[in-house]
Amino acid sequence: MKGIAAIAGVGLRQYKRAEAPLPERGVLVRAVVDACEDAGFDPADVDGFATYGDDKNEPVRLMSDLGTKDLSWSSQVFGGGGGGIAAAFGQAVGAIATGQAKAVIVFRALAQGDSGRLSAAVMAHHLNAHMIGAGLVAPAQVCALRAQRMFEHFGVPRGTVEAFVRAANYHGEHNPEAVAYGKPFAEEAYRTARWISEPFRLLDCSRENDGAGALLVVSAERARDLRKPPVHILAVAQGAATGWGDLLENDDDDQYASAGFRAVASRLWARSGLTPKDIDVAQVYENFSAQGVASLIDHGFCDYDDVAEFCRFENLIAPSGRLPINTAGGNLAQGFIHGIGMPVEAVRQLRSESANPVPGAKTCLLAGGPGAPIVSSAIFGTEETLG
Amino acid sequence: MSTAGELATGAEAPFWQALQDGRLSLQRCAGCGTWHWPAVWRCSACGGWEHAWEDVPMRGEIYTWTRNWHSFGGLEALEKPFVIVVVKLDGADGARLMGILEGDTSDVAIGCKVTGRVGQTLYADRSVPAIRWSRA
């Protein structure tokens, strides 16, 4: 997969929830045009689209606004949550590699006025009478059950999760585009915020924004002729292992408290030829705080034995932590448009455009929505990583 | 989504029928005896398509839990906070079922022994049969 395709442009428009100035499709068109302008690319030449998470915006409906000359390919990753976010980049690479498309926009758009609350939409994908009978109607509750087992049974210290949240907020505090900009992390407020579903308090939960994000993917060769340095898609993996999925809380005992990446992460490392030590910076999708830590464990950065040593605030922040995470603030502190801000930040890091730069970063992991039945991850790299 | 339609169809229909009669019944492959939960059409262990449904005692231990405080839409009839549990059954090869823990929940913990009875959960204007667990 390495060397086939690269991200050449990014666009991100974020607003407060229910306050987008345009309906969802209008905001999306803005973000797509932003991504094309970033790359110095004519939006009319975009011929493919990929998305995830039950996005309702059919690409064919964007054609009039973009002036699309020829819509030749479009696709969506299965699943209602953010698990498919990285997989959408894998689809784009596949389309480009096989000549089905030449310029693919990977996107996600969300405006409450059009699509309602995200949590309700995600849940509608899974909700059944078993869950309703148990009063289990929101993603926060499902993730809470799994987090509780991670804490209580596997003994993961809660301080690891606080360090993760604090690092994300620290980055958000220093990112002018983040919801947390200029707001230092208030430890006491975090620890005493109202309970949502134990072990989660309010500030453990990503709170959605309106907005849209778009990333332009073209062949590696073509990307070199565009305005910005190419960010190469080195590897992508998606899927689920046996014993993980939509199983009514019957996932295998050794996966239940995880974020679901066991098989996906091992395929990702095998395909890329890289190991966790080779990753300079990571965008780790956190729908809920504990799932971010579970995702780091799944990807092999640490395990239950040394998670406390690894997940310390100093280790997780730019510029010089061992693995700076969510350097724009992540879903918790940058803003949450179903995760699409995270690949945008991955690209900005590798172009030295981040508000919290990691100097010399050559590789960035994008870990998709944890805990979803289908999860996915990707590794992006600078020109140098093609070797 | 209508409760009636949902409960009458699918591989798990016998589970709902039994629950409405106050019993817990789970699926077992008639060929190789493998327990299946969630219910399946085909046994992937032996390729069989025939299944038996066996009554299983509502008894097990708490596998994990969460105490829910937030008012999520549709659950107005449930007094908050309430405790959601995942219970690993003593029988059925340790299949796990979800439910609400009633009675004293103050010292709920993973591993607590519980027994169940069939109750009803009101969600919006629907009533769904559901197991209510309590400390054994």
Coordinates of C-alpha atoms in Angstrom, one line a residue:
Chain A
M1 CA 0.0 0.0 0.0
K2 CA 2.9 2.3 0.8
G3 CA 3.7 4.8 -2.0
I4 CA 0.4 4.5 -3.8
A5 CA -1.6 7.4 -2.5
A6 CA -1.1 10.5 -0.4
I7 CA -3.2 13.2 1.2
A8 CA -2.7 16.5 -0.6
G9 CA -5.2 18.8 1.0
V10 CA -7.3 19.2 4.2
G11 CA -10.4 21.2 5.1
L12 CA -12.1 21.5 8.4
R13 CA -15.1 23.7 9.4
Q14 CA -16.2 23.4 13.0
Y15 CA -19.0 25.1 14.9
K16 CA -20.8 24.8 18.2
R17 CA -23.4 22.0 18.2
A18 CA -26.6 23.1 16.4
E19 CA -25.0 26.4 15.4
A20 CA -23.6 25.7 11.9
P21 CA -24.4 28.7 9.7
L22 CA -25.4 26.4 6.8
P23 CA -27.2 23.1 6.6
E24 CA -25.0 20.0 6.7
R25 CA -24.5 19.7 3.0
G26 CA -23.5 23.3 2.7
V27 CA -20.9 23.0 5.4
L28 CA -19.6 19.9 3.7
V29 CA -19.2 21.7 0.3
R30 CA -17.2 24.4 2.2
A31 CA -14.9 21.8 3.7
V32 CA -14.3 20.0 0.3
V33 CA -13.5 23.3 -1.4
D34 CA -11.1 24.2 1.5
A35 CA -9.3 20.9 1.1
C36 CA -9.0 21.4 -2.7
E37 CA -7.7 25.0 -2.2
D38 CA -5.2 23.8 0.4
A39 CA -3.9 21.4 -2.3
G40 CA -4.2 23.9 -5.2
F41 CA -6.6 21.5 -6.9
D42 CA -9.7 22.2 -8.9
P43 CA -12.8 20.8 -7.0
A44 CA -14.4 19.9 -10.3
D45 CA -11.6 17.3 -10.8
V46 CA -12.6 15.3 -7.7
D47 CA -14.0 12.1 -9.0
G48 CA -14.4 9.9 -5.9
F49 CA -15.7 10.1 -2.4
A50 CA -15.4 7.9 0.7
T51 CA -17.0 8.3 4.1
Y52 CA -18.0 6.3 7.3
G53 CA -20.4 6.4 10.2
D54 CA -23.6 6.4 8.3
D55 CA -23.0 9.8 6.8
K56 CA -26.1 10.9 5.0
N57 CA -24.6 13.1 2.4
E58 CA -24.6 11.2 -0.9
P59 CA -21.7 12.4 -3.0
V60 CA -23.9 12.6 -6.1
R61 CA -25.7 15.5 -4.5
L62 CA -22.5 17.5 -4.1
M63 CA -21.9 17.5 -7.9
S64 CA -23.7 20.8 -8.7
D65 CA -21.8 22.8 -6.1
L66 CA -18.4 21.3 -6.9
G67 CA -18.9 21.3 -10.7
T68 CA -17.9 17.6 -10.7
K69 CA -16.9 16.6 -14.2
D70 CA -17.3 12.9 -13.7
L71 CA -18.3 11.1 -10.5
S72 CA -16.6 7.7 -11.0
W73 CA -16.5 6.1 -7.6
S74 CA -18.0 6.5 -4.1
S75 CA -18.1 4.3 -1.1
Q76 CA -18.9 4.2 2.6
V77 CA -17.5 2.0 5.4
F78 CA -20.0 0.0 7.3
G79 CA -20.9 0.8 10.9
G80 CA -22.6 3.6 12.7
G81 CA -19.7 4.8 14.9
G82 CA -16.3 6.2 14.2
G83 CA -14.7 2.8 13.9
G84 CA -14.5 3.1 10.1
I85 CA -12.7 6.4 9.9
A86 CA -9.3 5.1 9.0
A87 CA -10.8 2.4 6.8
A88 CA -12.2 5.2 4.5
F89 CA -8.6 6.1 3.7
G90 CA -8.0 2.5 2.8
Q91 CA -10.9 2.5 0.4
A92 CA -9.6 5.7 -1.2
V93 CA -6.2 4.1 -1.7
G94 CA -7.8 1.0 -3.2
A95 CA -9.8 3.1 -5.7
I96 CA -6.7 5.0 -6.7
A97 CA -4.6 1.9 -7.0
T98 CA -7.1 0.2 -9.3
G99 CA -7.8 3.2 -11.4
Q100 CA -11.4 3.5 -10.3
A101 CA -10.8 7.1 -9.2
K102 CA -8.0 9.7 -9.5
A103 CA -8.9 12.2 -6.8
V104 CA -10.9 11.0 -3.7
I105 CA -12.4 13.2 -1.0
V106 CA -12.6 11.4 2.4
F107 CA -15.2 13.3 4.4
R108 CA -17.6 13.4 7.3
A109 CA -20.2 16.1 7.9
L110 CA -22.5 16.5 10.9
A111 CA -25.0 19.2 11.8
Q112 CA -27.5 18.5 14.5
G113 CA -30.3 20.3 12.6
D114 CA -30.0 17.8 9.8
S115 CA -28.8 14.5 11.4
G116 CA -30.0 14.9 15.0
R117 CA -27.7 13.9 17.9
L118 CA -24.8 11.8 16.9
S119 CA -25.1 9.5 19.9
A120 CA -28.7 8.7 19.0
A121 CA -27.7 8.0 15.4
V122 CA -24.8 5.7 16.4
M123 CA -27.1 3.9 18.8
A124 CA -29.9 3.4 16.4
H125 CA -27.4 1.3 14.4
H126 CA -27.2 -1.2 17.3
L127 CA -30.2 -0.7 19.5
N128 CA -32.2 -3.8 20.1
A129 CA -34.7 -5.2 22.7
H130 CA -31.9 -6.8 24.8
M131 CA -30.3 -3.4 25.3
I132 CA -33.5 -1.5 25.9
G133 CA -34.5 -4.0 28.5
A134 CA -31.4 -3.3 30.4
G135 CA -31.7 0.5 30.1
L136 CA -28.7 0.5 27.7
V137 CA -29.5 3.1 25.1
A138 CA -26.4 5.2 24.6
P139 CA -22.8 4.7 23.5
A140 CA -21.6 6.2 26.9
Q141 CA -23.2 3.3 28.8
V142 CA -21.8 0.6 26.6
C143 CA -18.3 2.0 26.8
A144 CA -18.8 2.5 30.5
L145 CA -19.4 -1.2 31.1
R146 CA -16.2 -2.1 29.2
A147 CA -14.2 0.7 31.0
Q148 CA -15.4 -0.5 34.4
R149 CA -14.0 -4.0 33.6
M150 CA -10.7 -2.5 32.4
F151 CA -10.4 -0.7 35.7
E152 CA -11.8 -3.1 38.2
H153 CA -10.8 -6.5 36.8
F154 CA -7.6 -5.7 34.9
G155 CA -6.5 -3.1 37.4
V156 CA -5.7 -0.3 34.9
P157 CA -5.2 2.8 37.2
R158 CA -7.7 5.6 36.6
G159 CA -4.9 8.0 36.6
T160 CA -3.9 6.8 33.2
V161 CA -7.2 8.0 31.8
E162 CA -6.9 11.4 33.6
A163 CA -3.4 11.8 32.0
F164 CA -4.8 11.1 28.6
V165 CA -7.6 13.6 29.1
R166 CA -5.2 16.2 30.5
A167 CA -2.8 15.8 27.5
A168 CA -5.7 16.2 25.0
N169 CA -6.9 19.3 26.9
Y170 CA -3.3 20.7 27.1
H171 CA -3.1 20.5 23.3
G172 CA -6.6 22.0 22.9
E173 CA -5.7 24.8 25.3
H174 CA -2.9 25.8 22.9
N175 CA -4.8 25.3 19.6
P176 CA -6.7 28.4 18.5
E177 CA -9.2 26.2 16.5
A178 CA -10.0 24.0 19.5
V179 CA -13.1 24.3 21.8
A180 CA -10.7 24.2 24.8
Y181 CA -8.5 27.0 23.4
G182 CA -7.2 29.2 26.2
K183 CA -8.8 27.1 28.9
P184 CA -6.3 25.4 31.2
F185 CA -7.3 21.9 32.3
A186 CA -9.3 22.2 35.5
E187 CA -8.4 19.0 37.4
E188 CA -10.9 19.5 40.2
A189 CA -13.7 20.2 37.7
Y190 CA -12.9 17.1 35.8
R191 CA -12.8 14.9 39.0
T192 CA -16.1 16.3 40.3
A193 CA -18.1 16.8 37.1
R194 CA -21.5 15.2 37.2
W195 CA -21.7 11.4 36.6
I196 CA -23.0 10.3 33.2
S197 CA -22.6 6.5 33.6
E198 CA -20.0 5.3 36.0
P199 CA -17.0 5.3 35.6
F200 CA -17.6 8.3 33.2
R201 CA -18.2 11.8 34.3
L202 CA -19.2 14.5 31.9
L203 CA -15.7 15.5 30.9
D204 CA -14.8 11.9 30.0
C205 CA -17.3 12.1 27.1
S206 CA -16.7 13.7 23.7
R207 CA -19.3 16.3 23.1
E208 CA -20.3 16.7 19.5
N209 CA -19.9 19.8 17.3
D210 CA -21.5 20.8 14.0
G211 CA -19.1 20.9 11.1
A212 CA -17.4 19.0 8.3
G213 CA -14.0 17.8 7.4
A214 CA -12.6 16.7 4.1
L215 CA -9.2 15.3 3.0
L216 CA -8.1 15.1 -0.7
V217 CA -6.4 11.8 -1.6
V218 CA -4.6 11.4 -4.9
S219 CA -1.8 9.2 -6.2
A220 CA 1.6 9.8 -4.5
E221 CA 3.0 10.9 -7.8
R222 CA 0.3 13.5 -8.4
A223 CA 0.5 14.7 -4.8
R224 CA 4.1 15.8 -5.4
D225 CA 3.0 18.3 -8.0
L226 CA 0.5 19.9 -5.8
R227 CA 0.9 22.9 -3.4
K228 CA 1.6 21.2 -0.1
P229 CA 4.1 18.4 0.8
P230 CA 2.4 15.0 0.4
V231 CA 1.3 13.0 3.4
H232 CA 1.6 9.4 2.4
I233 CA -0.8 6.7 3.5
L234 CA 1.6 4.0 4.5
A235 CA -0.8 1.4 5.8
V236 CA -4.5 0.9 6.7
A237 CA -6.2 -2.0 8.5
Q238 CA -9.9 -2.5 9.4
G239 CA -12.2 -5.3 10.6
A240 CA -12.8 -7.4 13.7
A241 CA -11.3 -10.5 15.2
T242 CA -13.4 -13.6 16.1
G243 CA -15.0 -12.9 19.4
W244 CA -15.4 -9.2 18.7
G245 CA -18.4 -7.5 17.1
D246 CA -22.0 -6.9 17.7
L247 CA -22.3 -9.7 20.2
L248 CA -24.7 -8.5 23.0
E249 CA -21.8 -8.0 25.4
N250 CA -20.5 -11.5 24.6
D251 CA -17.1 -10.6 23.2
D252 CA -14.4 -13.0 24.1
D253 CA -13.1 -12.6 27.6
D254 CA -9.7 -11.3 26.5
Q255 CA -11.2 -8.7 24.2
Y256 CA -14.3 -7.4 26.1
A257 CA -12.5 -4.7 28.0
S258 CA -10.3 -3.8 25.0
A259 CA -11.0 -1.2 22.3
G260 CA -11.5 -4.0 19.7
F261 CA -8.3 -3.5 17.7
R262 CA -6.4 -6.7 18.5
A263 CA -6.5 -8.2 14.9
V264 CA -6.6 -4.8 13.2
A265 CA -3.5 -3.5 15.0
S266 CA -1.4 -6.6 14.3
R267 CA -2.3 -6.4 10.6
L268 CA -1.5 -2.7 10.6
W269 CA 2.0 -3.3 12.0
A270 CA 2.6 -6.3 9.7
R271 CA 1.5 -4.3 6.6
S272 CA 3.5 -1.2 7.5
G273 CA 6.7 -3.0 8.6
L274 CA 6.7 -0.6 11.5
T275 CA 6.3 -1.1 15.3
P276 CA 4.9 1.2 17.9
K277 CA 8.4 2.5 18.6
D278 CA 8.5 3.9 15.0
I279 CA 5.4 6.2 15.6
D280 CA 6.3 9.8 16.3
V281 CA 2.8 11.1 17.1
A282 CA -0.7 9.6 17.4
Q283 CA -4.2 10.8 16.9
V284 CA -6.2 8.3 19.1
Y285 CA -9.9 8.6 18.6
E286 CA -11.5 8.9 22.0
N287 CA -15.3 8.8 22.1
F288 CA -14.9 8.3 25.8
S289 CA -11.7 8.8 27.8
A290 CA -11.0 5.2 28.9
Q291 CA -11.4 3.9 25.4
G292 CA -8.5 6.1 24.3
V293 CA -6.3 4.4 26.8
A294 CA -7.6 0.9 25.8
S295 CA -6.8 1.8 22.2
L296 CA -3.2 2.6 23.1
I297 CA -3.0 -0.8 24.8
D298 CA -4.5 -2.5 21.8
H299 CA -2.0 -0.9 19.5
G300 CA 0.9 -2.2 21.6
F301 CA 2.2 1.0 23.0
C302 CA 1.9 -0.4 26.4
D303 CA 0.0 -3.3 28.2
Y304 CA -1.9 -3.8 31.4
D305 CA 1.4 -4.1 33.3
D306 CA 3.1 -0.9 32.2
V307 CA 0.2 1.3 31.2
A308 CA 0.7 3.4 34.3
E309 CA 4.3 4.1 33.3
F310 CA 3.4 4.9 29.7
C311 CA 0.2 6.9 30.2
R312 CA 1.7 9.8 32.1
F313 CA 1.0 13.4 31.1
E314 CA 4.6 14.2 30.2
N315 CA 4.8 11.2 27.9
L316 CA 1.7 12.2 26.0
I317 CA 2.3 15.8 25.1
A318 CA 4.1 17.7 22.4
P319 CA 6.8 18.6 21.6
S320 CA 8.9 16.0 23.3
G321 CA 6.7 13.4 25.0
R322 CA 7.4 9.8 24.2
L323 CA 4.1 9.6 22.2
P324 CA 2.3 12.9 21.9
I325 CA -1.4 12.1 21.4
N326 CA -4.3 14.1 20.0
T327 CA -2.1 17.1 19.4
A328 CA -5.0 19.4 18.3
G329 CA -7.0 18.5 21.4
G330 CA -8.7 15.4 20.0
N331 CA -12.4 14.7 20.2
L332 CA -12.5 15.8 23.8
A333 CA -10.8 19.2 23.5
Q334 CA -10.4 20.1 19.8
G335 CA -14.0 19.3 18.9
F336 CA -16.0 16.3 17.8
I337 CA -17.2 16.0 14.2
H338 CA -17.3 12.3 14.4
G339 CA -13.5 12.2 14.5
I340 CA -12.8 13.8 11.2
G341 CA -10.6 16.4 12.9
M342 CA -8.1 13.7 13.8
P343 CA -6.8 12.8 10.3
V344 CA -6.8 16.5 9.6
E345 CA -4.4 17.0 12.5
A346 CA -2.4 14.0 11.5
V347 CA -1.7 15.7 8.1
R348 CA -1.0 19.1 9.8
Q349 CA 1.6 17.4 12.1
L350 CA 3.4 15.8 9.2
R351 CA 3.5 19.1 7.4
S352 CA 4.7 21.0 10.5
E353 CA 1.5 23.0 10.5
S354 CA 0.1 21.8 13.9
A355 CA -0.6 24.3 16.7
N356 CA 1.4 21.9 18.9
P357 CA 4.2 20.7 16.6
V358 CA 6.2 17.6 17.3
P359 CA 9.5 18.6 15.7
G360 CA 10.7 16.2 13.0
A361 CA 7.7 14.0 13.2
K362 CA 7.7 11.6 10.2
T363 CA 5.0 9.1 11.1
C364 CA 1.5 9.5 12.6
L365 CA -0.9 6.9 13.7
L366 CA -4.6 7.4 13.3
A367 CA -6.5 5.0 15.5
G368 CA -10.2 5.0 14.6
G369 CA -13.3 4.9 16.9
P370 CA -12.6 2.4 19.7
G371 CA -15.2 -0.1 20.9
A372 CA -17.1 -0.1 17.6
P373 CA -17.9 -3.5 16.1
I374 CA -15.7 -2.6 13.1
V375 CA -12.6 -0.6 13.9
S376 CA -9.8 0.6 11.7
S377 CA -6.4 2.3 12.0
A378 CA -3.9 3.9 9.6
I379 CA -0.4 5.1 9.5
F380 CA 0.5 8.3 7.7
G381 CA 4.1 9.3 6.8
T382 CA 6.2 12.1 5.3
E383 CA 8.0 11.7 1.9
E384 CA 11.1 10.5 3.9
T385 CA 9.2 7.4 5.2
L386 CA 8.9 6.0 1.7
G387 CA 12.6 5.2 1.9
Chain B
M1 CA -38.9 -0.5 15.4
S2 CA -41.9 -2.3 16.9
T3 CA -41.4 -4.5 19.9
A4 CA -43.8 -7.1 18.7
G5 CA -42.2 -7.3 15.3
E6 CA -38.7 -7.5 16.8
L7 CA -39.5 -10.2 19.3
A8 CA -41.4 -12.4 16.8
T9 CA -38.7 -12.7 14.2
G10 CA -35.0 -13.5 14.1
A11 CA -33.0 -16.5 15.3
E12 CA -33.6 -15.5 18.9
A13 CA -37.5 -15.7 18.7
P14 CA -37.7 -18.6 21.2
F15 CA -35.7 -16.6 23.8
W16 CA -38.4 -13.9 23.8
Q17 CA -41.2 -16.4 23.9
A18 CA -39.7 -18.1 26.9
L19 CA -39.0 -14.8 28.6
Q20 CA -42.6 -13.8 28.2
D21 CA -43.4 -17.0 30.0
G22 CA -41.0 -16.1 32.8
R23 CA -38.3 -18.5 31.8
L24 CA -34.8 -18.1 30.4
S25 CA -34.1 -20.3 27.4
L26 CA -30.9 -20.3 25.4
Q27 CA -29.9 -21.9 22.1
R28 CA -27.7 -25.0 21.7
C29 CA -26.7 -26.7 18.5
A30 CA -28.6 -30.0 18.1
G31 CA -25.6 -31.5 16.3
C32 CA -22.6 -30.7 18.5
G33 CA -24.1 -29.2 21.6
T34 CA -22.3 -25.8 21.3
W35 CA -24.1 -23.0 23.2
H36 CA -24.8 -20.0 21.0
W37 CA -25.5 -16.5 22.3
P38 CA -26.3 -14.3 20.5
A39 CA -28.5 -16.8 18.7
V40 CA -27.4 -18.0 15.2
W41 CA -29.1 -19.6 12.2
R42 CA -26.1 -21.8 11.5
C43 CA -23.6 -23.4 13.9
S44 CA -20.2 -22.3 12.8
A45 CA -18.6 -25.1 14.9
C46 CA -20.2 -28.0 13.0
G47 CA -22.1 -26.5 10.1
G48 CA -25.4 -27.6 11.6
W49 CA -28.8 -25.8 11.1
E50 CA -30.8 -27.6 13.8
H51 CA -31.0 -26.1 17.3
A52 CA -32.5 -26.9 20.6
W53 CA -33.6 -24.3 23.2
E54 CA -32.9 -25.3 26.8
D55 CA -34.1 -23.7 30.0
V56 CA -31.2 -22.2 31.9
P57 CA -31.4 -21.0 35.6
M58 CA -31.2 -17.2 36.0
R59 CA -28.1 -17.4 38.1
G60 CA -24.6 -16.1 37.6
E61 CA -22.1 -13.5 38.6
I62 CA -21.6 -9.8 37.6
Y63 CA -19.1 -9.6 34.8
T64 CA -19.2 -5.8 34.7
W65 CA -21.5 -3.0 35.7
T66 CA -22.3 0.8 35.3
R67 CA -24.4 3.0 37.5
N68 CA -26.3 5.3 35.2
W69 CA -27.1 8.8 36.3
H70 CA -27.8 10.7 33.1
S71 CA -31.3 11.0 31.7
F72 CA -31.0 9.3 28.4
G73 CA -34.2 9.7 26.3
G74 CA -36.8 7.0 26.5
L75 CA -35.9 5.8 30.0
E76 CA -37.9 8.3 31.9
A77 CA -39.8 5.5 33.7
L78 CA -36.6 4.2 35.3
E79 CA -35.6 5.9 38.6
K80 CA -32.1 7.2 38.5
P81 CA -29.5 6.3 39.3
F82 CA -29.9 2.6 38.2
V83 CA -27.3 0.0 37.8
I84 CA -26.9 -1.9 34.5
V85 CA -25.1 -5.2 34.8
V86 CA -23.7 -7.8 32.5
V87 CA -24.1 -11.2 34.1
K88 CA -22.1 -14.2 33.2
L89 CA -24.4 -17.2 33.7
D90 CA -23.5 -20.2 35.7
G91 CA -24.9 -22.3 32.9
A92 CA -25.0 -22.1 29.1
D93 CA -21.2 -22.2 28.9
G94 CA -21.0 -18.8 30.6
A95 CA -23.1 -16.8 28.2
R96 CA -23.6 -13.2 29.2
L97 CA -26.9 -11.4 29.5
M98 CA -27.6 -7.7 30.2
G99 CA -30.0 -6.5 32.8
I100 CA -30.8 -4.1 35.6
L101 CA -29.7 -4.8 39.2
E102 CA -32.5 -4.2 41.6
G103 CA -32.4 -4.1 45.4
D104 CA -29.3 -3.0 47.2
T105 CA -26.7 -1.8 44.7
S106 CA -24.5 0.1 47.0
D107 CA -21.6 -2.3 47.0
V108 CA -22.0 -3.7 43.5
A109 CA -18.8 -5.3 42.2
I110 CA -17.5 -7.6 39.5
G111 CA -17.9 -11.2 40.7
C112 CA -21.0 -10.7 42.9
K113 CA -23.4 -13.6 42.7
V114 CA -26.8 -12.7 41.4
T115 CA -30.2 -14.4 40.6
G116 CA -32.8 -13.1 38.2
R117 CA -36.5 -12.8 37.6
V118 CA -38.3 -11.6 34.5
G119 CA -39.6 -8.0 34.7
Q120 CA -40.5 -5.4 32.2
T121 CA -38.7 -2.2 31.1
L122 CA -40.6 0.7 29.8
Y123 CA -38.9 2.5 27.0
A124 CA -40.8 5.4 25.5
D125 CA -44.2 3.8 25.0
R126 CA -42.9 0.3 24.7
S127 CA -42.7 -2.4 27.3
V128 CA -39.9 -4.9 26.8
P129 CA -39.5 -8.1 28.9
A130 CA -36.2 -8.1 30.7
I131 CA -34.3 -9.9 33.4
R132 CA -34.1 -8.0 36.7
W133 CA -31.1 -9.2 38.7
S134 CA -30.5 -9.1 42.5
R135 CA -27.7 -10.0 44.8
A136 CA -27.9 -13.7 45.7

